[in-house]
CSV table of C-alpha atoms and ligand atoms in Angstrom, one decimal:
chain,number,residue,atom,x,y,z
A,1,MET,CA,22.8,13.8,-18.9
A,2,ASP,CA,20.9,15.4,-16.3
A,3,SER,CA,22.1,13.4,-12.5
A,4,ARG,CA,19.9,11.6,-11.1
A,5,ILE,CA,17.2,13.4,-8.1
A,6,VAL,CA,17.0,11.9,-4.9
A,7,VAL,CA,14.4,13.0,-3.0
A,8,VAL,CA,14.2,12.6,1.2
A,9,ALA,CA,11.1,13.2,3.2
A,10,ASN,CA,9.7,11.5,6.4
A,11,ARG,CA,7.4,9.7,4.0
A,12,LEU,CA,7.4,8.0,1.2
A,13,PRO,CA,4.6,9.7,-1.5
A,14,VAL,CA,3.2,6.3,-1.2
A,15,ARG,CA,0.8,4.2,1.2
A,16,TRP,CA,-0.3,0.6,1.3
A,17,VAL,CA,-4.2,0.5,0.6
A,18,GLU,CA,-5.8,-3.0,1.4
A,19,ASP,CA,-2.9,-5.1,-0.6
A,20,ARG,CA,-0.9,-2.6,-3.0
A,21,TRP,CA,0.9,0.7,-2.5
A,22,GLU,CA,-0.7,3.8,-4.3
A,23,THR,CA,0.2,7.4,-4.6
A,24,SER,CA,-0.4,9.4,-2.1
A,25,PRO,CA,-2.5,12.3,-2.8
A,26,GLY,CA,-1.0,16.2,-2.7
A,27,GLY,CA,0.3,18.3,-5.1
A,28,LEU,CA,3.8,18.1,-3.7
A,29,VAL,CA,3.9,14.3,-5.1
A,30,ARG,CA,2.3,15.5,-8.2
A,31,ALA,CA,4.9,17.8,-9.0
A,32,LEU,CA,7.3,15.5,-7.9
A,33,VAL,CA,6.7,12.0,-9.8
A,34,PRO,CA,7.3,13.6,-13.3
A,35,ILE,CA,10.3,14.7,-12.4
A,36,LEU,CA,11.3,11.9,-10.9
A,37,GLU,CA,10.2,9.6,-13.5
A,38,GLU,CA,12.1,11.2,-15.8
A,39,ARG,CA,14.9,11.4,-14.1
A,40,LYS,CA,15.2,7.8,-12.7
A,41,GLY,CA,15.0,9.2,-9.6
A,42,ALA,CA,14.2,7.9,-5.8
A,43,TRP,CA,12.5,8.6,-3.0
A,44,VAL,CA,13.9,7.6,0.5
A,45,GLY,CA,11.4,8.2,3.4
A,46,TRP,CA,9.5,5.9,6.8
A,47,GLY,CA,6.8,3.1,4.7
A,48,GLY,CA,3.6,4.2,7.7
A,49,VAL,CA,4.6,1.4,9.8
A,50,ALA,CA,6.4,0.6,13.0
A,51,GLY,CA,8.6,-1.6,13.4
A,52,GLU,CA,8.2,-3.4,10.0
A,53,THR,CA,11.0,-3.6,8.0
A,54,ILE,CA,10.6,-3.0,4.1
A,55,GLU,CA,13.0,-3.5,1.1
A,56,PRO,CA,12.8,-1.0,-2.2
A,57,PHE,CA,10.2,-1.2,-4.2
A,58,GLY,CA,8.8,0.4,-7.9
A,59,HIS,CA,5.6,2.4,-7.9
A,60,ALA,CA,5.1,5.5,-10.4
A,61,GLY,CA,8.3,4.7,-12.2
A,62,ILE,CA,10.2,5.7,-9.0
A,63,GLU,CA,12.7,3.9,-6.6
A,64,GLN,CA,11.1,3.8,-3.4
A,65,ILE,CA,13.5,3.2,-0.6
A,66,PRO,CA,11.9,2.9,2.9
A,67,VAL,CA,13.5,3.9,6.4
A,68,PRO,CA,12.2,1.7,9.1
A,69,LEU,CA,11.0,3.8,11.9
A,70,SER,CA,10.4,1.4,15.9
A,71,THR,CA,7.9,2.4,17.9
A,72,ASP,CA,10.0,4.1,19.8
A,73,ASP,CA,11.6,6.5,16.9
A,74,ILE,CA,7.9,7.5,16.3
A,75,ASP,CA,8.1,8.2,20.0
A,76,ASP,CA,11.3,9.9,21.0
A,77,PHE,CA,11.9,11.4,17.4
A,78,TYR,CA,8.3,12.1,15.5
A,79,PHE,CA,5.8,12.5,18.3
A,80,GLY,CA,8.7,14.2,20.8
A,81,PHE,CA,11.5,16.1,19.3
A,82,CYS,CA,9.3,16.6,15.7
A,83,ASN,CA,6.3,17.5,17.2
A,84,GLY,CA,6.8,17.9,20.6
A,85,THR,CA,9.8,20.4,20.5
A,86,LEU,CA,10.5,21.8,17.1
A,87,TRP,CA,7.2,22.1,15.5
A,88,PRO,CA,5.8,24.3,18.5
A,89,LEU,CA,8.8,26.2,18.8
A,90,TYR,CA,8.8,26.7,14.6
A,91,HIS,CA,5.6,28.2,14.8
A,92,ASP,CA,5.8,31.3,17.5
A,93,ALA,CA,6.1,28.5,20.9
A,94,ILE,CA,2.5,29.1,20.6
A,95,ALA,CA,2.4,25.7,22.7
A,96,SER,CA,5.5,25.4,24.9
A,97,PRO,CA,8.0,23.3,23.7
A,98,ASP,CA,9.8,20.5,25.3
A,99,PHE,CA,13.5,20.1,25.5
A,100,HIS,CA,14.6,16.3,26.3
A,101,ARG,CA,17.6,14.9,25.8
A,102,HIS,CA,16.2,11.3,24.5
A,103,TRP,CA,14.2,12.8,21.7
A,104,TRP,CA,17.3,14.2,20.4
A,105,ARG,CA,19.3,11.2,20.5
A,106,ALA,CA,16.3,9.9,18.7
A,107,TYR,CA,16.4,12.5,15.9
A,108,GLU,CA,20.1,12.7,15.4
A,109,ARG,CA,20.2,8.8,15.4
A,110,VAL,CA,16.6,8.8,13.1
A,111,ASN,CA,18.4,11.4,10.6
A,112,ARG,CA,21.9,9.7,9.8
A,113,ARG,CA,19.7,6.6,9.4
A,114,TYR,CA,17.3,8.2,6.3
A,115,ALA,CA,21.2,9.4,5.0
A,116,GLU,CA,22.6,6.3,5.0
A,117,ALA,CA,19.5,5.2,2.9
A,118,VAL,CA,20.4,8.2,0.6
A,119,ALA,CA,24.1,7.5,0.5
A,120,GLU,CA,23.0,4.0,-0.8
A,121,VAL,CA,21.8,5.4,-3.7
A,122,LEU,CA,23.4,9.0,-4.8
A,123,ASP,CA,25.5,9.3,-7.1
A,124,PRO,CA,28.9,10.9,-6.3
A,125,GLU,CA,27.7,14.0,-8.4
A,126,GLY,CA,24.3,13.2,-7.7
A,127,ILE,CA,21.2,15.6,-6.0
A,128,ALA,CA,20.0,15.0,-2.5
A,129,TRP,CA,17.1,17.2,-1.6
A,130,VAL,CA,16.0,16.8,1.7
A,131,GLN,CA,12.0,18.1,3.0
A,132,ASP,CA,11.6,19.5,6.2
A,133,TYR,CA,12.3,19.9,9.7
A,134,GLN,CA,11.9,16.2,10.5
A,135,LEU,CA,15.1,15.9,8.9
A,136,GLN,CA,17.2,19.1,9.2
A,137,LEU,CA,20.4,17.3,10.2
A,138,ALA,CA,20.1,15.1,7.6
A,139,PRO,CA,22.3,17.7,4.5
A,140,GLY,CA,25.8,17.3,7.1
A,141,PHE,CA,25.3,13.8,7.5
A,142,ILE,CA,24.5,13.3,3.6
A,143,ARG,CA,27.6,15.7,3.2
A,144,ASN,CA,29.8,13.4,5.3
A,145,LEU,CA,29.1,10.1,3.2
A,146,VAL,CA,28.5,11.9,-0.2
A,147,PRO,CA,31.0,15.0,-0.5
A,148,SER,CA,30.4,16.0,-3.9
A,149,ALA,CA,26.8,15.5,-3.8
A,150,LYS,CA,25.1,18.6,-4.6
A,151,ILE,CA,22.1,18.8,-1.7
A,152,GLY,CA,19.3,21.0,-1.3
A,153,PHE,CA,16.9,21.8,2.4
A,154,TYR,CA,13.3,22.8,2.1
A,155,LEU,CA,11.4,24.0,5.2
A,156,HIS,CA,7.3,23.4,4.8
A,157,ILE,CA,7.4,25.7,7.9
A,158,PRO,CA,8.1,28.7,9.5
A,159,TRP,CA,11.8,29.1,10.5
A,160,PRO,CA,11.0,31.5,13.6
A,161,PRO,CA,12.8,34.6,15.0
A,162,VAL,CA,16.6,34.5,16.2
A,163,GLU,CA,15.4,35.1,19.5
A,164,LEU,CA,12.8,31.9,19.7
A,165,PHE,CA,15.4,29.6,17.7
A,166,SER,CA,18.1,30.4,20.3
A,167,ARG,CA,15.7,28.7,23.2
A,168,LEU,CA,17.1,25.3,21.5
A,169,PRO,CA,19.6,23.3,23.1
A,170,TRP,CA,20.7,22.0,19.9
A,171,ARG,CA,20.6,25.1,18.2
A,172,ALA,CA,23.7,24.5,16.9
A,173,GLU,CA,24.1,21.3,15.6
A,174,ILE,CA,20.7,21.8,13.8
A,175,LEU,CA,22.3,25.2,11.8
A,176,ARG,CA,25.4,23.3,10.9
A,177,GLY,CA,23.3,20.4,9.8
A,178,LEU,CA,21.4,23.1,7.3
A,179,VAL,CA,24.6,24.6,6.2
A,180,ALA,CA,26.4,21.6,4.3
A,181,ALA,CA,23.6,22.1,2.3
A,182,ASP,CA,24.4,24.3,-1.1
A,183,VAL,CA,20.9,25.6,-1.1
A,184,VAL,CA,18.0,26.2,1.3
A,185,ALA,CA,15.0,27.4,1.1
A,186,PHE,CA,12.1,28.8,2.6
A,187,GLN,CA,8.2,30.0,2.1
A,188,THR,CA,8.7,33.0,2.8
A,189,ARG,CA,10.7,35.9,2.9
A,190,ARG,CA,10.7,36.3,6.2
A,191,SER,CA,11.8,33.0,7.3
A,192,ALA,CA,14.9,33.0,4.8
A,193,GLU,CA,15.7,36.4,6.3
A,194,ASN,CA,15.1,35.3,10.0
A,195,PHE,CA,17.5,31.8,9.1
A,196,THR,CA,20.2,33.6,7.9
A,197,ARG,CA,20.3,35.9,11.3
A,198,CYS,CA,20.7,32.6,12.7
A,199,VAL,CA,23.1,31.7,10.8
A,200,ARG,CA,25.1,34.7,11.8
A,201,ARG,CA,24.8,34.8,15.1
A,202,TYR,CA,25.5,30.9,15.8
A,203,LEU,CA,27.6,29.6,13.4
A,204,GLY,CA,29.2,33.2,12.2
A,205,GLY,CA,28.3,33.2,8.7
A,206,VAL,CA,29.2,36.3,6.9
A,207,PRO,CA,25.9,37.2,4.9
A,208,LYS,CA,26.3,38.1,0.9
A,209,ALA,CA,24.8,39.6,-2.3
A,210,GLN,CA,22.1,37.9,-3.9
A,211,GLY,CA,20.5,35.9,-1.0
A,212,THR,CA,24.2,33.3,-0.3
A,213,ILE,CA,25.7,33.5,3.3
A,214,ASP,CA,29.4,32.7,3.6
A,215,VAL,CA,29.7,30.0,6.4
A,216,GLY,CA,32.7,27.3,7.4
A,217,GLY,CA,34.4,28.0,4.6
A,218,ARG,CA,31.7,27.1,2.1
A,219,THR,CA,28.8,29.1,0.1
A,220,VAL,CA,25.3,28.5,0.8
A,221,ARG,CA,22.2,30.2,-1.1
A,222,VAL,CA,19.5,31.0,0.8
A,223,GLN,CA,16.4,31.0,-1.4
A,224,ARG,CA,13.0,31.8,-1.0
A,225,ALA,CA,10.5,29.8,-3.2
A,226,PRO,CA,6.2,29.9,-2.1
A,227,ILE,CA,4.9,26.7,-2.3
A,228,GLY,CA,1.8,26.6,-4.6
A,229,ILE,CA,-1.2,23.9,-5.5
A,230,ASP,CA,-1.5,22.1,-8.7
A,231,VAL,CA,-4.2,24.6,-9.7
A,232,ASP,CA,-5.6,23.3,-13.3
A,233,GLU,CA,-6.8,19.7,-10.8
A,234,PHE,CA,-8.5,22.1,-8.6
A,235,ARG,CA,-10.1,24.2,-11.7
A,236,GLN,CA,-11.1,21.3,-13.0
A,237,LEU,CA,-13.2,20.1,-11.0
A,238,ALA,CA,-14.6,22.8,-9.0
A,239,ALA,CA,-15.9,23.8,-12.8
A,240,SER,CA,-16.8,20.1,-13.5
A,241,PRO,CA,-21.7,19.8,-13.5
A,242,GLU,CA,-21.1,16.6,-10.9
A,243,ILE,CA,-19.2,19.6,-8.3
A,244,GLN,CA,-21.4,22.4,-9.5
A,245,ASP,CA,-24.5,20.2,-8.4
A,246,ARG,CA,-23.1,18.7,-5.3
A,247,ALA,CA,-22.4,22.1,-4.2
A,248,ARG,CA,-25.9,22.9,-4.5
A,249,ARG,CA,-27.4,20.3,-2.7
A,250,LEU,CA,-25.0,20.4,0.2
A,251,ARG,CA,-26.3,24.2,0.5
A,252,GLU,CA,-29.9,23.0,0.3
A,253,ASP,CA,-28.9,20.4,3.3
A,254,LEU,CA,-27.3,23.4,5.1
A,255,GLY,CA,-30.4,24.8,5.2
A,256,LYS,CA,-30.2,27.2,2.6
A,257,PRO,CA,-27.7,29.7,4.4
A,258,GLU,CA,-27.6,33.3,2.8
A,259,LYS,CA,-24.0,33.1,3.5
A,260,LEU,CA,-21.6,29.5,4.1
A,261,ILE,CA,-18.4,30.5,5.6
A,262,LEU,CA,-16.1,27.4,5.8
A,263,GLY,CA,-13.0,26.4,7.8
A,264,VAL,CA,-10.6,23.6,6.7
A,265,ASP,CA,-7.5,22.6,8.6
A,266,ARG,CA,-5.6,20.0,10.4
A,267,LEU,CA,-7.0,20.1,14.1
A,268,ASP,CA,-3.7,21.7,14.9
A,269,TYR,CA,-3.1,24.5,17.5
A,270,THR,CA,-1.6,26.6,15.0
A,271,LYS,CA,-4.5,26.9,12.8
A,272,GLY,CA,-6.2,29.3,14.8
A,273,ILE,CA,-10.0,27.6,14.8
A,274,ASP,CA,-10.7,27.9,18.4
A,275,VAL,CA,-10.1,32.2,17.1
A,276,ARG,CA,-12.5,31.6,14.4
A,277,LEU,CA,-15.6,29.5,16.2
A,278,LYS,CA,-15.0,33.0,18.4
A,279,ALA,CA,-15.4,35.4,15.5
A,280,VAL,CA,-18.4,33.2,14.5
A,281,ASP,CA,-20.2,33.6,18.1
A,282,THR,CA,-19.4,37.3,18.0
A,283,LEU,CA,-21.4,37.2,14.4
A,284,LEU,CA,-24.1,35.3,15.4
A,285,ALA,CA,-24.5,37.7,18.3
A,286,MET,CA,-24.7,40.5,15.6
A,287,SER,CA,-27.2,39.3,14.0
A,288,ALA,CA,-29.4,38.2,17.0
A,289,ASP,CA,-32.6,39.1,14.8
A,290,ARG,CA,-31.6,36.4,12.2
A,291,PRO,CA,-28.6,34.1,13.1
A,292,ASP,CA,-30.0,31.7,10.7
A,293,ARG,CA,-28.2,33.2,7.5
A,294,TYR,CA,-25.7,32.1,8.3
A,295,ALA,CA,-24.1,28.5,8.7
A,296,PHE,CA,-20.1,27.6,9.6
A,297,VAL,CA,-18.7,24.3,8.6
A,298,GLN,CA,-15.9,23.5,10.0
A,299,VAL,CA,-13.7,20.8,8.3
A,300,ALA,CA,-11.0,19.2,10.9
A,301,VAL,CA,-8.3,16.1,9.9
A,302,PRO,CA,-7.2,14.5,13.1
A,303,THR,CA,-3.7,15.0,13.3
A,304,ARG,CA,-1.4,13.7,16.1
A,305,GLU,CA,-3.7,12.6,18.4
A,306,GLU,CA,-1.0,10.8,20.7
A,307,VAL,CA,0.7,14.3,21.4
A,308,PRO,CA,-1.2,16.1,24.3
A,309,ALA,CA,-1.5,19.4,23.4
A,310,TYR,CA,-3.4,17.9,20.4
A,311,LYS,CA,-5.8,16.1,22.8
A,312,ASP,CA,-6.6,19.1,24.7
A,313,LEU,CA,-6.9,21.5,21.3
A,314,ARG,CA,-9.9,19.0,20.5
A,315,GLU,CA,-11.8,19.3,23.7
A,316,ARG,CA,-11.2,23.0,24.1
A,317,VAL,CA,-13.1,23.2,19.8
A,318,GLU,CA,-16.0,20.4,20.2
A,319,GLY,CA,-16.7,22.0,23.2
A,320,MET,CA,-17.4,25.7,22.1
A,321,VAL,CA,-18.8,23.8,19.0
A,322,GLY,CA,-21.0,22.7,21.9
A,323,ARG,CA,-22.0,25.7,23.5
A,324,ILE,CA,-22.5,28.0,20.3
A,325,ASN,CA,-24.8,25.6,19.0
A,326,GLY,CA,-26.4,25.1,22.3
A,327,GLU,CA,-27.1,29.0,22.5
A,328,TYR,CA,-27.9,29.3,18.4
A,329,ALA,CA,-29.7,26.4,17.4
A,330,ARG,CA,-33.8,25.7,17.2
A,331,PRO,CA,-35.0,22.1,15.5
A,332,GLY,CA,-34.3,21.7,12.3
A,333,TRP,CA,-31.2,24.1,12.2
A,334,SER,CA,-27.7,24.6,14.1
A,335,PRO,CA,-25.6,27.7,13.0
A,336,ILE,CA,-22.0,25.1,13.1
A,337,HIS,CA,-21.5,21.9,11.5
A,338,TYR,CA,-18.5,20.3,12.8
A,339,LEU,CA,-16.7,17.4,11.1
A,340,HIS,CA,-13.6,15.6,12.8
A,341,ARG,CA,-12.1,13.5,10.0
A,342,SER,CA,-10.6,13.5,6.6
A,343,ILE,CA,-12.5,13.9,3.6
A,344,PRO,CA,-12.0,12.8,-0.1
A,345,LEU,CA,-10.5,15.5,-2.6
A,346,HIS,CA,-14.4,15.5,-4.5
A,347,ASP,CA,-16.5,16.1,-1.3
A,348,LEU,CA,-13.2,19.1,-0.1
A,349,VAL,CA,-13.8,20.6,-3.6
A,350,THR,CA,-18.0,20.2,-3.2
A,351,TYR,CA,-17.1,22.4,-0.1
A,352,TYR,CA,-14.7,25.1,-1.4
A,353,VAL,CA,-17.4,25.7,-4.3
A,354,ALA,CA,-20.8,25.9,-1.9
A,355,ALA,CA,-18.6,28.4,0.2
A,356,ASP,CA,-19.0,32.1,0.4
A,357,ILE,CA,-16.8,33.0,2.6
A,358,MET,CA,-13.4,31.0,3.6
A,359,LEU,CA,-11.9,31.7,6.5
A,360,VAL,CA,-8.2,30.9,6.9
A,361,THR,CA,-6.5,32.1,10.7
A,362,PRO,CA,-3.9,30.2,11.4
A,363,LEU,CA,-2.0,32.3,14.4
A,364,ARG,CA,1.3,31.2,12.3
A,365,ASP,CA,1.7,29.1,9.1
A,366,GLY,CA,4.7,28.4,6.9
A,367,MET,CA,2.3,28.4,4.0
A,368,ASN,CA,-1.1,27.1,4.0
A,369,LEU,CA,-2.4,25.7,0.5
A,370,VAL,CA,-5.9,25.5,2.3
A,371,ALA,CA,-6.3,29.4,1.3
A,372,LYS,CA,-4.7,28.8,-2.0
A,373,GLU,CA,-7.4,25.8,-3.4
A,374,TYR,CA,-10.1,27.7,-2.3
A,375,VAL,CA,-9.4,30.5,-4.4
A,376,ALA,CA,-9.0,28.2,-7.3
A,377,CYS,CA,-12.2,26.5,-6.7
A,378,ARG,CA,-14.2,29.7,-7.4
A,379,PRO,CA,-14.6,29.6,-11.4
A,380,ASP,CA,-17.0,32.5,-11.2
A,381,ASN,CA,-14.7,35.0,-9.5
A,382,ASP,CA,-17.0,35.0,-6.3
A,383,GLY,CA,-16.0,34.0,-3.2
A,384,VAL,CA,-14.1,35.7,-0.1
A,385,LEU,CA,-11.2,34.5,1.5
A,386,ILE,CA,-10.1,36.3,4.9
A,387,LEU,CA,-6.3,35.4,5.5
A,388,SER,CA,-4.5,35.5,8.3
A,389,GLU,CA,-1.7,38.0,8.1
A,390,PHE,CA,0.5,34.7,10.3
A,391,ALA,CA,-0.1,32.6,7.0
A,392,GLY,CA,2.9,32.9,4.7
A,393,ALA,CA,0.6,32.9,1.9
A,394,ALA,CA,-0.2,36.3,3.0
A,395,GLU,CA,2.9,37.8,1.9
A,396,ASN,CA,2.0,37.8,-1.4
A,397,MET,CA,-2.2,37.3,-1.2
A,398,ARG,CA,-2.5,40.5,-0.7
A,399,SER,CA,-6.1,41.3,-2.3
A,400,ALA,CA,-7.6,38.5,0.4
A,401,LEU,CA,-8.8,39.8,3.8
A,402,LEU,CA,-5.9,40.1,6.0
A,403,VAL,CA,-6.7,39.9,9.8
A,404,ASN,CA,-4.4,39.5,13.1
A,405,PRO,CA,-6.0,36.3,14.1
A,406,HIS,CA,-5.1,37.3,17.8
A,407,ASP,CA,-8.2,40.0,17.4
A,408,VAL,CA,-11.3,38.3,17.9
A,409,ASP,CA,-13.1,41.5,17.1
A,410,GLN,CA,-11.1,42.4,13.7
A,411,VAL,CA,-11.8,39.0,12.7
A,412,ALA,CA,-15.6,38.7,13.5
A,413,THR,CA,-15.9,42.9,11.9
A,414,THR,CA,-14.1,41.5,8.8
A,415,LEU,CA,-16.6,38.6,8.5
A,416,GLN,CA,-19.4,40.9,8.8
A,417,ASN,CA,-17.4,42.8,6.4
A,418,ALA,CA,-17.1,40.2,4.0
A,419,VAL,CA,-20.8,39.4,4.4
A,420,GLU,CA,-21.8,42.9,3.3
A,421,MET,CA,-18.8,42.7,0.2
A,422,GLU,CA,-20.4,44.4,-3.3
A,423,PRO,CA,-20.2,41.7,-6.1
A,424,GLU,CA,-17.8,44.1,-7.8
A,425,GLU,CA,-15.2,44.3,-4.9
A,426,ILE,CA,-15.6,40.2,-4.7
A,427,GLU,CA,-14.9,39.8,-8.4
A,428,SER,CA,-11.9,42.0,-8.4
A,429,ARG,CA,-9.9,40.9,-5.3
A,430,MET,CA,-10.9,37.3,-6.5
A,431,ARG,CA,-9.1,37.5,-9.8
A,432,SER,CA,-5.7,39.6,-8.2
A,433,LEU,CA,-5.6,36.3,-5.9
A,434,LYS,CA,-6.4,33.9,-8.5
A,435,LYS,CA,-3.6,35.1,-10.9
A,436,THR,CA,-1.2,34.7,-8.1
A,437,VAL,CA,-2.2,31.8,-7.1
A,438,LYS,CA,-1.4,30.4,-10.6
A,439,ARG,CA,1.6,32.0,-11.2
A,440,GLU,CA,3.1,30.3,-7.8
A,441,ASP,CA,2.1,26.9,-8.8
A,442,VAL,CA,3.6,23.7,-7.4
A,443,TYR,CA,5.4,23.1,-10.6
A,444,ARG,CA,7.2,26.6,-10.7
A,445,TRP,CA,7.9,25.4,-7.0
A,446,ALA,CA,9.7,22.4,-8.2
A,447,ARG,CA,11.3,24.1,-11.1
A,448,VAL,CA,12.5,27.0,-8.8
A,449,CYS,CA,14.0,24.5,-6.1
A,450,LEU,CA,15.5,22.4,-8.5
A,451,SER,CA,17.3,24.9,-11.0
A,452,ALA,CA,18.7,26.4,-7.7
A,453,LEU,CA,20.3,23.2,-7.1
A,454,GLU,CA,21.5,22.6,-11.1
A,455,ALA,CA,22.8,26.4,-11.3
B,501,LIG,P1,-0.5,21.7,6.9
B,501,LIG,O1,-0.2,22.4,7.8
B,501,LIG,O2,-0.6,20.6,7.0
B,501,LIG,O3,1.1,22.0,6.0
B,501,LIG,P2,-1.9,23.0,4.5
B,501,LIG,O4,-0.8,23.6,3.5
B,501,LIG,O5,-2.9,24.0,4.7
B,501,LIG,O6,-1.3,22.8,5.9
B,501,LIG,O7,-2.1,21.8,3.5
B,501,LIG,C1,-3.0,20.9,4.1
B,501,LIG,C2,-3.6,20.3,3.1
B,501,LIG,O8,-4.2,19.2,3.9
B,501,LIG,C3,-4.5,20.7,1.9
B,501,LIG,O9,-3.6,20.2,0.5
B,501,LIG,C4,-5.6,20.6,2.0
B,501,LIG,O10,-7.0,20.2,1.1
B,501,LIG,C5,-5.8,19.0,3.0
B,501,LIG,N1,-6.9,19.1,3.6
B,501,LIG,C6,-7.1,19.5,4.9
B,501,LIG,N2,-8.1,19.4,5.8
B,501,LIG,C7,-8.6,18.2,5.1
B,501,LIG,C8,-9.3,17.2,4.7
B,501,LIG,N3,-10.9,17.7,6.1
B,501,LIG,N4,-10.2,16.4,4.1
B,501,LIG,C9,-8.8,16.3,3.4
B,501,LIG,N5,-8.3,17.1,3.3
B,501,LIG,C10,-7.5,18.4,3.9
B,501,LIG,C11,2.7,22.4,6.2
B,501,LIG,C12,2.5,23.3,6.9
B,501,LIG,C13,1.8,24.6,5.9
B,501,LIG,C14,2.2,24.4,4.0
B,501,LIG,C15,2.4,22.8,3.6
B,501,LIG,C16,3.1,22.7,2.4
B,501,LIG,O11,2.2,23.3,8.0
B,501,LIG,O12,2.1,25.8,5.9
B,501,LIG,O13,1.3,25.2,3.4
B,501,LIG,O14,3.2,21.9,4.5
B,501,LIG,O15,4.0,23.4,2.4
């Protein structure tokens, strides 16, 4: 019989809505739920309310094991070490990472707590699959508690180059935590290579053929497994008459622009939203005779607002939106429509369907699912994707218009090219992008990762 799988992630795949638990939206959860149901799996993660202890419960055929986090844990572990140290460090130090010993102690303490919760439910030969940068010490702690388990780790964000990773005062501890896993997997080849170099430099690991590395008397597999989306879900929604109709009305509400340009992101400094606004500003300046040919919609989901760098970014972005609109708007028309909120899936897909050009310009991104969602929402093979070469998605989505987001002039010129692109070129690029997105969907990702663990 297949052994039981325990997924470990910062959050549970459910959220408390009014008076009951609901499965959280998102492709990752949808891809894993059927696998976990079939294998009588469990999911270990935080329940979402600080200071609350929740007993394990069943939901969607999965045993849900909540890990309690106090307000101090949230401050020092989540906002502190995870999002004040690791997030900026792993994203090319775009913002300066802060190093605090009390944050690190909280990271250790909380990782140990997750591992202990896993050990409670993991069979001796079972599979533990640990997700993301919040839990890099968990594989090591789980290994100590359940030595014969199969342990996998997946990093959703980039693994930085060795020169940047070296700054971390606890670099060896983090690496030791990770190499206790049997398989350590990344979004891109580049991340996998960076990680291998770090293990070699700081733990004396010896890389072997076929993506493995010998370290501490064990062989660890280092895998590349790019994450994807549930393509059919987006495709079906996008093709539905209701959404098509809503998209038409949205364009009318926006003043029937010739070209509707879209950005959709968490309001995060890694996403390059400010770069995008500068490029749109430049495009408007280049079309001074008829700027009202364009409308730019930016949907920005509030995120980590307790972290100072995120507050600064919000002020900067909103200041730019105000300045650009102030310069170009006329009664009844303004170039930028800025929505600072999370929107329901139907609305998101309506924006994807309505947009002629999708601008995805992160300064660094593990993968970027927004780029894939846009492609899946183009049933007629129209629409142009402009994609940063620093997003993991760029490794395979070569038919997008690739840009260096640090080069505002290049982004603006590329926007201009997208505006003028012939329909034949648009179609052939989109067809090729669709093939890639379809091939590397989230179900394949889950299969690839789990079969490596079961090998
Ligand atoms: P994120 O940094 O959150 O994910 P991304 O991959 O783009 O980035 O995923 C964002 C998700 O949020 C998408 O599914 C998108 O539809 C949704 N979303 C964005 N804006 C929204 C809005 N305004 N309203 C509602 N939904 C919105 C991290 C890494 C990425 C990696 C993913 C998955 O940073 O690099 O691709 O994990 O591994």
